[in-house]
Every structure is written in structure tokens, then in C-alpha cells.
Amino acid sequence: MKKKEALVVGAGPSGLVAAINLAREGLKVRVFEKENQIGGYPHWHPSAHDTPVGKDLFKYIGIDLWECFKDFSKDFLFVINDEMVEVPIPEGQTPFVCERGGRPTSLDSTLFRIAEKEGVDFVFGKKCTQADLDQAPEVTVLATGLSPEMYEITALPFAVYAGYFGQKEIADQTPKASMFFGGFSKEYGYSSTTNGIYYVLLFSRKEVSEENLAEFKKLVEKYDKIEFDRWKRFMGYTPRTCNLFYKDRYVLSGTLAGVVEPALGFGITGALLSGKISAIAALDRKKGQAEYDRFVGGVPRAIAKKKEPGYFPTPPLVGDVWFDFPTE
Ligand SMILES: Cc1cc2nc3c(=O)[nH]c(=O)nc-3n(C[C@H](O)[C@H](O)[C@H](O)COP(=O)(O)OP(=O)(O)OC[C@H]3O[C@@H](n4cnc5c(N)ncnc54)[C@H](O)[C@@H]3O)c2cc1C
């Protein structure tokens, strides 16, 4: 019998998890990826991304990815207004770092290898267009992350995030991270190392001014004792709302579905979780929506909290949006 077809647009973590799960359900899965290779936008990577990982996340998505995640809780600096602060890590929210990009040690490459083993077919250098969407199979998952193109095709309302980052290869392989909060951003900055990559990012909801970047650079030099010759500008597009479906026709996944932890913007855990939920939704809309609501229902409430006077995004406020996996 001919296999049912599925299309996944975007080979980031959410698209790859969706593709693997759909292939395991017996579908013939094709992935369109606009870049010429795995690992997302090459300008941003290789990079080190920090995220808490709930202990049952990998069981839920059906893919064991512990090899990609390193616990940095023993080598973690928390700097608020130029002062080192002790912040207890809430139970179940142990922070991990993972490598992103196209190197063999990255999360992307690991998921890609698993997807290939499951028989997923990849089309690299293929930017999805309106015509592709019009001809897409009934099972289509859109997982285009922080890229602008899908917002040009769809009518999804979006917000733009901006920032600056620096990256360097270093000899030290120890997983480490620092988080910086202060007047230089309404969000925060972080630095992280894993697999010999040092990565630092100043993240902001608005354009970063020269003064704010200079203040952040000074903090990085002071606490991490590292300097960069070159800081690169970054812009990312995120949806203004959380939605699992677009036009009742396409399933959304990862960033595009708004599955980003609301306090500190951890998107990796969200992308992995969301990939599984999208695969469920692509085959059973009602069940997928129930799963989406179970994990993501608290996100709009948590985003609203951000607008309250005096709000400050410390880990205890991260909340239990999707780190607690109820055991079934
Ligand atoms: C610089 C930077 C630092 C970050 N740091 C952290 C961090 O420390 N911790 C954390 O948890 N999160 C972090 N994030 C966020 C995290 O990277 C995202 O939440 C996560 O990658 C979302 O996964 P995704 O699968 O939804 O999308 P992505 O990983 O963005 O993947 C989307 C894929 O779709 C492809 N694509 C886009 N448009 C098209 C198209 N039209 N056709 C075909 N393919 C397309 C892209 O090339 C890409 O490969 C960071 C993001 C950036 C940019």
C-alpha cells in the first residue's frame, strides 16, 4: 500500500522531532530546508544554547538526546546589575547547554542522523513558497523558527527581537554559563560554553543601542574574562500569539507555534516538545490540541505577567509551563 505523505518545512529541532515521529507512524516524510545543509542559519552557529530540560522530556518525544545536553549548574554565574548573585535552581529546572549548528556534535546533526535512519527524505536549499503550501499534502507541519519568510507567506502576526552575539572556539571543553541582567536590556544576556565553543548573546526586544552593547561587553569581560573582536547583529521573528494550527490546514511547530518558555525565552525545550505535539496533531487534531493546551496553555498568562510593574525574569518565575511532565 502507498504510504501517506507528510511535508515538514524547516529542519530545526521542532521540524526534525516532528519528522522522526511522523516517519515512525508509517508516513513518507519529506523535509524542506532553505539552507544547503543541516544546522539552521550558518551566520548564527556554531553556538551554545542553554535550556532547562525536564527529566521526562525525552521519554515524551520518544528520542533520547541526553548525549547533546550537558549540565552546567556547577559552573554557573548569575550577574544582576553588575553583582554576582546566588540564585537557587528550582527543582526540575536543571540548566543544560547544547551545541547548535551543523557540526557533528550538535543537537541538529544528532536529530538529522536519527531522522535519516527513520527514512526521512531531505530537500536542502529549498525555501518553501506559497505555491508549495498550496500543493502541500494534508499532513504538513510548518517549523520555520525565527526566520521571517513564513510570516511573509502567512498572515501570522509577529514581533521582532534584536540583539548582538559573539562566538569563538576555545580549548576548554567544560560546560559553563553566565546570565546577565541589568539596565542594558529589558531581557538579558547570556554566555555559554560547550564542546569548545564560547558563545555570548545580548538579547533585547528592541534595537540595542551602542551604549547598552558597550555596558554588556564590559560585564562579559569582567566576569567571563573574554573579549571579542567582532560582535554580530541578530534579528529574529516570533509570533505574537500561540497557535497550533494555521487556517485549520497546517500544523505549526516550535517557535512558529509560540512554544517558547515565556520568562527567559528558552526555545530548545519548547521546540523539542512542540515537534512531538505537532506530529500528534498532524494525525489527530483533537488529541494534538489537547496536548498543546496541556503544556502551552500557561504561556499567554506568563507573557501577560511580563507587563506587570516590577516584573523581573528570575528562574523561580519561569513557572511550570512545561517542565513538569505528569507521569501517565
Ligand atoms: C542567536 C540565538 C541564540 C539562542 N539561544 C538560545 C538559548 O540559549 N536557549 C534556548 O532555549 N533557545 C535559544 N534560542 C532560541 C532557539 O534557537 C529556538 O527557540 C529554536 O531553535 C527553535 O527551534 P525551531 O525548530 O522552532 O526553529 P529553528 O531552529 O529556527 O529552525 C527553523 C529551520 O527552518 C528553516 N527555514 C526557515 N524558513 C524556511 C522556509 N521558508 N523554507 C524552508 N526552510 C525554512 C531554517 O533554515 C531552520 O533550519 C536562540 C536563538 C538564537 C537565534
mmCIF file with all atom_site columns, N, CA and C and ligand atoms in Angstrom, residues 9-15 32-35 40 44 48-51 100 126-128 143-147 149-150 190 199 201 234 253-255 265-268 271, ligand 1:
data_model
loop_
_atom_site.group_PDB
_atom_site.id
_atom_site.type_symbol
_atom_site.label_atom_id
_atom_site.label_alt_id
_atom_site.label_comp_id
_atom_site.label_asym_id
_atom_site.label_entity_id
_atom_site.label_seq_id
_atom_site.pdbx_PDB_ins_code
_atom_site.Cartn_x
_atom_site.Cartn_y
_atom_site.Cartn_z
_atom_site.occupancy
_atom_site.B_iso_or_equiv
_atom_site.pdbx_formal_charge
_atom_site.auth_seq_id
_atom_site.auth_comp_id
_atom_site.auth_asym_id
_atom_site.auth_atom_id
_atom_site.pdbx_PDB_model_num
ATOM   1   N N   . VAL A 1 9   ? 8.271  21.628 6.963  1.00 0.00 ? 9   VAL A N   1
ATOM   2   C CA  . VAL A 1 9   ? 9.044  22.761 6.447  1.00 0.00 ? 9   VAL A CA  1
ATOM   3   C C   . VAL A 1 9   ? 9.941  23.287 7.568  1.00 0.00 ? 9   VAL A C   1
ATOM   4   N N   . GLY A 1 10  ? 11.259 23.126 7.391  1.00 0.00 ? 10  GLY A N   1
ATOM   5   C CA  . GLY A 1 10  ? 12.218 23.585 8.397  1.00 0.00 ? 10  GLY A CA  1
ATOM   6   C C   . GLY A 1 10  ? 12.861 22.425 9.128  1.00 0.00 ? 10  GLY A C   1
ATOM   7   N N   . ALA A 1 11  ? 14.198 22.325 9.016  1.00 0.00 ? 11  ALA A N   1
ATOM   8   C CA  . ALA A 1 11  ? 14.925 21.222 9.667  1.00 0.00 ? 11  ALA A CA  1
ATOM   9   C C   . ALA A 1 11  ? 15.622 21.685 10.945 1.00 0.00 ? 11  ALA A C   1
ATOM   10  N N   . GLY A 1 12  ? 14.914 22.484 11.751 1.00 0.00 ? 12  GLY A N   1
ATOM   11  C CA  . GLY A 1 12  ? 15.406 22.816 13.099 1.00 0.00 ? 12  GLY A CA  1
ATOM   12  C C   . GLY A 1 12  ? 14.944 21.732 14.063 1.00 0.00 ? 12  GLY A C   1
ATOM   13  N N   . PRO A 1 13  ? 15.189 21.901 15.367 1.00 0.00 ? 13  PRO A N   1
ATOM   14  C CA  . PRO A 1 13  ? 14.807 20.853 16.318 1.00 0.00 ? 13  PRO A CA  1
ATOM   15  C C   . PRO A 1 13  ? 13.325 20.475 16.260 1.00 0.00 ? 13  PRO A C   1
ATOM   16  N N   . SER A 1 14  ? 12.427 21.455 16.129 1.00 0.00 ? 14  SER A N   1
ATOM   17  C CA  . SER A 1 14  ? 10.994 21.100 16.149 1.00 0.00 ? 14  SER A CA  1
ATOM   18  C C   . SER A 1 14  ? 10.625 20.320 14.882 1.00 0.00 ? 14  SER A C   1
ATOM   19  N N   . GLY A 1 15  ? 11.098 20.780 13.734 1.00 0.00 ? 15  GLY A N   1
ATOM   20  C CA  . GLY A 1 15  ? 10.771 20.087 12.486 1.00 0.00 ? 15  GLY A CA  1
ATOM   21  C C   . GLY A 1 15  ? 11.346 18.677 12.473 1.00 0.00 ? 15  GLY A C   1
ATOM   22  N N   . PHE A 1 32  ? 11.583 20.095 3.790  1.00 0.00 ? 32  PHE A N   1
ATOM   23  C CA  . PHE A 1 32  ? 12.165 21.198 3.013  1.00 0.00 ? 32  PHE A CA  1
ATOM   24  C C   . PHE A 1 32  ? 12.995 22.051 3.952  1.00 0.00 ? 32  PHE A C   1
ATOM   25  N N   . GLU A 1 33  ? 14.246 22.298 3.593  1.00 0.00 ? 33  GLU A N   1
ATOM   26  C CA  . GLU A 1 33  ? 15.100 23.168 4.408  1.00 0.00 ? 33  GLU A CA  1
ATOM   27  C C   . GLU A 1 33  ? 15.743 24.197 3.491  1.00 0.00 ? 33  GLU A C   1
ATOM   28  N N   . LYS A 1 34  ? 15.577 25.479 3.837  1.00 0.00 ? 34  LYS A N   1
ATOM   29  C CA  . LYS A 1 34  ? 16.051 26.529 2.913  1.00 0.00 ? 34  LYS A CA  1
ATOM   30  C C   . LYS A 1 34  ? 17.573 26.619 2.839  1.00 0.00 ? 34  LYS A C   1
ATOM   31  N N   . GLU A 1 35  ? 18.260 26.249 3.916  1.00 0.00 ? 35  GLU A N   1
ATOM   32  C CA  . GLU A 1 35  ? 19.725 26.281 3.866  1.00 0.00 ? 35  GLU A CA  1
ATOM   33  C C   . GLU A 1 35  ? 20.230 25.055 3.102  1.00 0.00 ? 35  GLU A C   1
ATOM   34  N N   . GLY A 1 40  ? 20.604 24.981 10.515 1.00 0.00 ? 40  GLY A N   1
ATOM   35  C CA  . GLY A 1 40  ? 19.987 26.309 10.538 1.00 0.00 ? 40  GLY A CA  1
ATOM   36  C C   . GLY A 1 40  ? 20.823 27.371 9.854  1.00 0.00 ? 40  GLY A C   1
ATOM   37  N N   . TRP A 1 44  ? 24.520 32.261 12.521 1.00 0.00 ? 44  TRP A N   1
ATOM   38  C CA  . TRP A 1 44  ? 24.325 32.210 13.981 1.00 0.00 ? 44  TRP A CA  1
ATOM   39  C C   . TRP A 1 44  ? 25.146 31.123 14.662 1.00 0.00 ? 44  TRP A C   1
ATOM   40  N N   . ALA A 1 48  ? 26.137 27.872 21.394 1.00 0.00 ? 48  ALA A N   1
ATOM   41  C CA  . ALA A 1 48  ? 25.807 27.091 22.591 1.00 0.00 ? 48  ALA A CA  1
ATOM   42  C C   . ALA A 1 48  ? 24.513 27.659 23.144 1.00 0.00 ? 48  ALA A C   1
ATOM   43  N N   . HIS A 1 49  ? 23.480 26.842 23.218 1.00 0.00 ? 49  HIS A N   1
ATOM   44  C CA  . HIS A 1 49  ? 22.184 27.296 23.727 1.00 0.00 ? 49  HIS A CA  1
ATOM   45  C C   . HIS A 1 49  ? 21.898 26.663 25.085 1.00 0.00 ? 49  HIS A C   1
ATOM   46  N N   . ASP A 1 50  ? 21.425 27.483 25.996 1.00 0.00 ? 50  ASP A N   1
ATOM   47  C CA  . ASP A 1 50  ? 21.098 27.000 27.347 1.00 0.00 ? 50  ASP A CA  1
ATOM   48  C C   . ASP A 1 50  ? 19.608 26.752 27.470 1.00 0.00 ? 50  ASP A C   1
ATOM   49  N N   . THR A 1 51  ? 19.255 25.748 28.219 1.00 0.00 ? 51  THR A N   1
ATOM   50  C CA  . THR A 1 51  ? 17.833 25.471 28.437 1.00 0.00 ? 51  THR A CA  1
ATOM   51  C C   . THR A 1 51  ? 17.660 24.486 29.579 1.00 0.00 ? 51  THR A C   1
ATOM   52  N N   . ARG A 1 100 ? 24.427 23.996 18.903 1.00 0.00 ? 100 ARG A N   1
ATOM   53  C CA  . ARG A 1 100 ? 23.575 24.140 17.718 1.00 0.00 ? 100 ARG A CA  1
ATOM   54  C C   . ARG A 1 100 ? 24.452 24.360 16.489 1.00 0.00 ? 100 ARG A C   1
ATOM   55  N N   . LYS A 1 126 ? 15.948 24.387 -0.275 1.00 0.00 ? 126 LYS A N   1
ATOM   56  C CA  . LYS A 1 126 ? 14.566 24.536 -0.776 1.00 0.00 ? 126 LYS A CA  1
ATOM   57  C C   . LYS A 1 126 ? 13.774 25.443 0.165  1.00 0.00 ? 126 LYS A C   1
ATOM   58  N N   . LYS A 1 127 ? 13.583 26.685 -0.296 1.00 0.00 ? 127 LYS A N   1
ATOM   59  C CA  . LYS A 1 127 ? 12.797 27.630 0.501  1.00 0.00 ? 127 LYS A CA  1
ATOM   60  C C   . LYS A 1 127 ? 11.319 27.428 0.172  1.00 0.00 ? 127 LYS A C   1
ATOM   61  N N   . CYS A 1 128 ? 10.530 27.180 1.167  1.00 0.00 ? 128 CYS A N   1
ATOM   62  C CA  . CYS A 1 128 ? 9.108  26.909 0.939  1.00 0.00 ? 128 CYS A CA  1
ATOM   63  C C   . CYS A 1 128 ? 8.389  28.175 0.463  1.00 0.00 ? 128 CYS A C   1
ATOM   64  N N   . ALA A 1 143 ? 7.637  24.566 10.471 1.00 0.00 ? 143 ALA A N   1
ATOM   65  C CA  . ALA A 1 143 ? 8.553  24.678 11.616 1.00 0.00 ? 143 ALA A CA  1
ATOM   66  C C   . ALA A 1 143 ? 9.733  25.568 11.236 1.00 0.00 ? 143 ALA A C   1
ATOM   67  N N   . THR A 1 144 ? 9.420  26.804 10.827 1.00 0.00 ? 144 THR A N   1
ATOM   68  C CA  . THR A 1 144 ? 10.455 27.657 10.244 1.00 0.00 ? 144 THR A CA  1
ATOM   69  C C   . THR A 1 144 ? 11.148 28.575 11.254 1.00 0.00 ? 144 THR A C   1
ATOM   70  N N   . GLY A 1 145 ? 10.883 28.399 12.535 1.00 0.00 ? 145 GLY A N   1
ATOM   71  C CA  . GLY A 1 145 ? 11.660 29.068 13.575 1.00 0.00 ? 145 GLY A CA  1
ATOM   72  C C   . GLY A 1 145 ? 11.596 30.579 13.535 1.00 0.00 ? 145 GLY A C   1
ATOM   73  N N   . LEU A 1 146 ? 12.765 31.195 13.735 1.00 0.00 ? 146 LEU A N   1
ATOM   74  C CA  . LEU A 1 146 ? 12.837 32.650 13.865 1.00 0.00 ? 146 LEU A CA  1
ATOM   75  C C   . LEU A 1 146 ? 12.973 33.378 12.525 1.00 0.00 ? 146 LEU A C   1
ATOM   76  N N   . SER A 1 147 ? 12.898 32.621 11.415 1.00 0.00 ? 147 SER A N   1
ATOM   77  C CA  . SER A 1 147 ? 13.065 33.236 10.087 1.00 0.00 ? 147 SER A CA  1
ATOM   78  C C   . SER A 1 147 ? 11.851 34.078 9.701  1.00 0.00 ? 147 SER A C   1
ATOM   79  N N   . GLU A 1 149 ? 10.509 34.492 6.598  1.00 0.00 ? 149 GLU A N   1
ATOM   80  C CA  . GLU A 1 149 ? 9.765  34.158 5.365  1.00 0.00 ? 149 GLU A CA  1
ATOM   81  C C   . GLU A 1 149 ? 8.340  33.666 5.592  1.00 0.00 ? 149 GLU A C   1
ATOM   82  N N   . MET A 1 150 ? 8.142  32.821 6.606  1.00 0.00 ? 150 MET A N   1
ATOM   83  C CA  . MET A 1 150 ? 6.801  32.243 6.765  1.00 0.00 ? 150 MET A CA  1
ATOM   84  C C   . MET A 1 150 ? 5.774  33.309 7.142  1.00 0.00 ? 150 MET A C   1
ATOM   85  N N   . TYR A 1 190 ? 23.410 36.300 27.874 1.00 0.00 ? 190 TYR A N   1
ATOM   86  C CA  . TYR A 1 190 ? 23.989 35.087 28.440 1.00 0.00 ? 190 TYR A CA  1
ATOM   87  C C   . TYR A 1 190 ? 25.257 34.726 27.692 1.00 0.00 ? 190 TYR A C   1
ATOM   88  N N   . TYR A 1 199 ? 30.072 31.150 23.413 1.00 0.00 ? 199 TYR A N   1
ATOM   89  C CA  . TYR A 1 199 ? 29.026 31.902 22.719 1.00 0.00 ? 199 TYR A CA  1
ATOM   90  C C   . TYR A 1 199 ? 28.418 32.906 23.680 1.00 0.00 ? 199 TYR A C   1
ATOM   91  N N   . LEU A 1 201 ? 25.468 36.180 23.945 1.00 0.00 ? 201 LEU A N   1
ATOM   92  C CA  . LEU A 1 201 ? 24.358 36.837 23.242 1.00 0.00 ? 201 LEU A CA  1
ATOM   93  C C   . LEU A 1 201 ? 23.696 37.872 24.130 1.00 0.00 ? 201 LEU A C   1
ATOM   94  N N   . PHE A 1 234 ? 21.910 40.371 15.373 1.00 0.00 ? 234 PHE A N   1
ATOM   95  C CA  . PHE A 1 234 ? 20.967 39.273 15.195 1.00 0.00 ? 234 PHE A CA  1
ATOM   96  C C   . PHE A 1 234 ? 19.534 39.811 15.226 1.00 0.00 ? 234 PHE A C   1
ATOM   97  N N   . SER A 1 253 ? 4.743  24.442 14.437 1.00 0.00 ? 253 SER A N   1
ATOM   98  C CA  . SER A 1 253 ? 5.622  23.759 15.382 1.00 0.00 ? 253 SER A CA  1
ATOM   99  C C   . SER A 1 253 ? 6.738  24.679 15.867 1.00 0.00 ? 253 SER A C   1
ATOM   100 N N   . GLY A 1 254 ? 7.219  24.434 17.084 1.00 0.00 ? 254 GLY A N   1
ATOM   101 C CA  . GLY A 1 254 ? 8.374  25.169 17.624 1.00 0.00 ? 254 GLY A CA  1
ATOM   102 C C   . GLY A 1 254 ? 8.075  26.647 17.815 1.00 0.00 ? 254 GLY A C   1
ATOM   103 N N   . THR A 1 255 ? 9.043  27.469 17.463 1.00 0.00 ? 255 THR A N   1
ATOM   104 C CA  . THR A 1 255 ? 8.894  28.916 17.616 1.00 0.00 ? 255 THR A CA  1
ATOM   105 C C   . THR A 1 255 ? 7.634  29.416 16.921 1.00 0.00 ? 255 THR A C   1
ATOM   106 N N   . GLY A 1 265 ? 12.691 32.891 27.633 1.00 0.00 ? 265 GLY A N   1
ATOM   107 C CA  . GLY A 1 265 ? 12.749 32.645 26.188 1.00 0.00 ? 265 GLY A CA  1
ATOM   108 C C   . GLY A 1 265 ? 13.467 31.372 25.796 1.00 0.00 ? 265 GLY A C   1
ATOM   109 N N   . PHE A 1 266 ? 13.484 30.359 26.687 1.00 0.00 ? 266 PHE A N   1
ATOM   110 C CA  . PHE A 1 266 ? 14.112 29.088 26.308 1.00 0.00 ? 266 PHE A CA  1
ATOM   111 C C   . PHE A 1 266 ? 13.280 28.444 25.203 1.00 0.00 ? 266 PHE A C   1
ATOM   112 N N   . GLY A 1 267 ? 13.895 28.286 24.044 1.00 0.00 ? 267 GLY A N   1
ATOM   113 C CA  . GLY A 1 267 ? 13.135 27.761 22.915 1.00 0.00 ? 267 GLY A CA  1
ATOM   114 C C   . GLY A 1 267 ? 13.487 26.335 22.578 1.00 0.00 ? 267 GLY A C   1
ATOM   115 N N   . ILE A 1 268 ? 14.596 25.828 23.125 1.00 0.00 ? 268 ILE A N   1
ATOM   116 C CA  . ILE A 1 268 ? 15.026 24.477 22.740 1.00 0.00 ? 268 ILE A CA  1
ATOM   117 C C   . ILE A 1 268 ? 14.085 23.428 23.317 1.00 0.00 ? 268 ILE A C   1
ATOM   118 N N   . ALA A 1 271 ? 10.941 23.665 21.480 1.00 0.00 ? 271 ALA A N   1
ATOM   119 C CA  . ALA A 1 271 ? 10.975 23.139 20.110 1.00 0.00 ? 271 ALA A CA  1
ATOM   120 C C   . ALA A 1 271 ? 10.885 21.608 20.108 1.00 0.00 ? 271 ALA A C   1
HETATM 121 C C1  . LIG B 2 .   ? 21.349 33.537 18.410 1.00 0.00 ? 1   LIG B C1  1
HETATM 122 C C2  . LIG B 2 .   ? 20.333 32.698 19.137 1.00 0.00 ? 1   LIG B C2  1
HETATM 123 C C3  . LIG B 2 .   ? 20.583 32.236 20.425 1.00 0.00 ? 1   LIG B C3  1
HETATM 124 C C4  . LIG B 2 .   ? 19.600 31.474 21.091 1.00 0.00 ? 1   LIG B C4  1
HETATM 125 N N1  . LIG B 2 .   ? 19.869 30.998 22.341 1.00 0.00 ? 1   LIG B N1  1
HETATM 126 C C5  . LIG B 2 .   ? 19.001 30.157 22.939 1.00 0.00 ? 1   LIG B C5  1
HETATM 127 C C6  . LIG B 2 .   ? 19.301 29.570 24.202 1.00 0.00 ? 1   LIG B C6  1
HETATM 128 O O1  . LIG B 2 .   ? 20.348 29.812 24.795 1.00 0.00 ? 1   LIG B O1  1
HETATM 129 N N2  . LIG B 2 .   ? 18.402 28.714 24.739 1.00 0.00 ? 1   LIG B N2  1
HETATM 130 C C7  . LIG B 2 .   ? 17.226 28.398 24.119 1.00 0.00 ? 1   LIG B C7  1
HETATM 131 O O2  . LIG B 2 .   ? 16.459 27.591 24.646 1.00 0.00 ? 1   LIG B O2  1
HETATM 132 N N3  . LIG B 2 .   ? 16.915 28.952 22.920 1.00 0.00 ? 1   LIG B N3  1
HETATM 133 C C8  . LIG B 2 .   ? 17.763 29.810 22.324 1.00 0.00 ? 1   LIG B C8  1
HETATM 134 N N4  . LIG B 2 .   ? 17.453 30.352 21.124 1.00 0.00 ? 1   LIG B N4  1
HETATM 135 C C9  . LIG B 2 .   ? 16.168 30.038 20.526 1.00 0.00 ? 1   LIG B C9  1
HETATM 136 C C10 . LIG B 2 .   ? 16.220 28.680 19.837 1.00 0.00 ? 1   LIG B C10 1
HETATM 137 O O3  . LIG B 2 .   ? 17.281 28.657 18.922 1.00 0.00 ? 1   LIG B O3  1
HETATM 138 C C11 . LIG B 2 .   ? 14.904 28.447 19.123 1.00 0.00 ? 1   LIG B C11 1
HETATM 139 O O4  . LIG B 2 .   ? 13.870 28.539 20.055 1.00 0.00 ? 1   LIG B O4  1
HETATM 140 C C12 . LIG B 2 .   ? 14.870 27.069 18.466 1.00 0.00 ? 1   LIG B C12 1
HETATM 141 O O5  . LIG B 2 .   ? 15.885 26.969 17.516 1.00 0.00 ? 1   LIG B O5  1
HETATM 142 C C13 . LIG B 2 .   ? 13.519 26.887 17.822 1.00 0.00 ? 1   LIG B C13 1
HETATM 143 O O6  . LIG B 2 .   ? 13.543 25.723 17.057 1.00 0.00 ? 1   LIG B O6  1
HETATM 144 P P1  . LIG B 2 .   ? 12.646 25.609 15.767 1.00 0.00 ? 1   LIG B P1  1
HETATM 145 O O7  . LIG B 2 .   ? 12.789 24.224 15.300 1.00 0.00 ? 1   LIG B O7  1
HETATM 146 O O8  . LIG B 2 .   ? 11.277 26.122 16.045 1.00 0.00 ? 1   LIG B O8  1
HETATM 147 O O9  . LIG B 2 .   ? 13.296 26.643 14.727 1.00 0.00 ? 1   LIG B O9  1
HETATM 148 P P2  . LIG B 2 .   ? 14.785 26.793 14.146 1.00 0.00 ? 1   LIG B P2  1
HETATM 149 O O10 . LIG B 2 .   ? 15.784 26.128 14.979 1.00 0.00 ? 1   LIG B O10 1
HETATM 150 O O11 . LIG B 2 .   ? 14.951 28.252 13.901 1.00 0.00 ? 1   LIG B O11 1
HETATM 151 O O12 . LIG B 2 .   ? 14.714 26.025 12.763 1.00 0.00 ? 1   LIG B O12 1
HETATM 152 C C14 . LIG B 2 .   ? 13.960 26.510 11.687 1.00 0.00 ? 1   LIG B C14 1
HETATM 153 C C15 . LIG B 2 .   ? 14.518 25.934 10.405 1.00 0.00 ? 1   LIG B C15 1
HETATM 154 O O13 . LIG B 2 .   ? 13.642 26.268 9.328  1.00 0.00 ? 1   LIG B O13 1
HETATM 155 C C16 . LIG B 2 .   ? 14.409 26.707 8.216  1.00 0.00 ? 1   LIG B C16 1
HETATM 156 N N5  . LIG B 2 .   ? 13.544 27.595 7.416  1.00 0.00 ? 1   LIG B N5  1
HETATM 157 C C17 . LIG B 2 .   ? 13.149 28.847 7.728  1.00 0.00 ? 1   LIG B C17 1
HETATM 158 N N6  . LIG B 2 .   ? 12.332 29.328 6.782  1.00 0.00 ? 1   LIG B N6  1
HETATM 159 C C18 . LIG B 2 .   ? 12.197 28.357 5.840  1.00 0.00 ? 1   LIG B C18 1
HETATM 160 C C19 . LIG B 2 .   ? 11.481 28.270 4.626  1.00 0.00 ? 1   LIG B C19 1
HETATM 161 N N7  . LIG B 2 .   ? 10.703 29.261 4.176  1.00 0.00 ? 1   LIG B N7  1
HETATM 162 N N8  . LIG B 2 .   ? 11.586 27.108 3.923  1.00 0.00 ? 1   LIG B N8  1
HETATM 163 C C20 . LIG B 2 .   ? 12.364 26.083 4.347  1.00 0.00 ? 1   LIG B C20 1
HETATM 164 N N9  . LIG B 2 .   ? 13.064 26.132 5.497  1.00 0.00 ? 1   LIG B N9  1
HETATM 165 C C21 . LIG B 2 .   ? 12.991 27.250 6.257  1.00 0.00 ? 1   LIG B C21 1
HETATM 166 C C22 . LIG B 2 .   ? 15.599 27.397 8.851  1.00 0.00 ? 1   LIG B C22 1
HETATM 167 O O14 . LIG B 2 .   ? 16.697 27.489 7.962  1.00 0.00 ? 1   LIG B O14 1
HETATM 168 C C23 . LIG B 2 .   ? 15.891 26.479 10.044 1.00 0.00 ? 1   LIG B C23 1
HETATM 169 O O15 . LIG B 2 .   ? 16.755 25.423 9.719  1.00 0.00 ? 1   LIG B O15 1
HETATM 170 C C24 . LIG B 2 .   ? 18.393 31.165 20.452 1.00 0.00 ? 1   LIG B C24 1
HETATM 171 C C25 . LIG B 2 .   ? 18.152 31.618 19.153 1.00 0.00 ? 1   LIG B C25 1
HETATM 172 C C26 . LIG B 2 .   ? 19.123 32.383 18.508 1.00 0.00 ? 1   LIG B C26 1
HETATM 173 C C27 . LIG B 2 .   ? 18.854 32.844 17.115 1.00 0.00 ? 1   LIG B C27 1
#
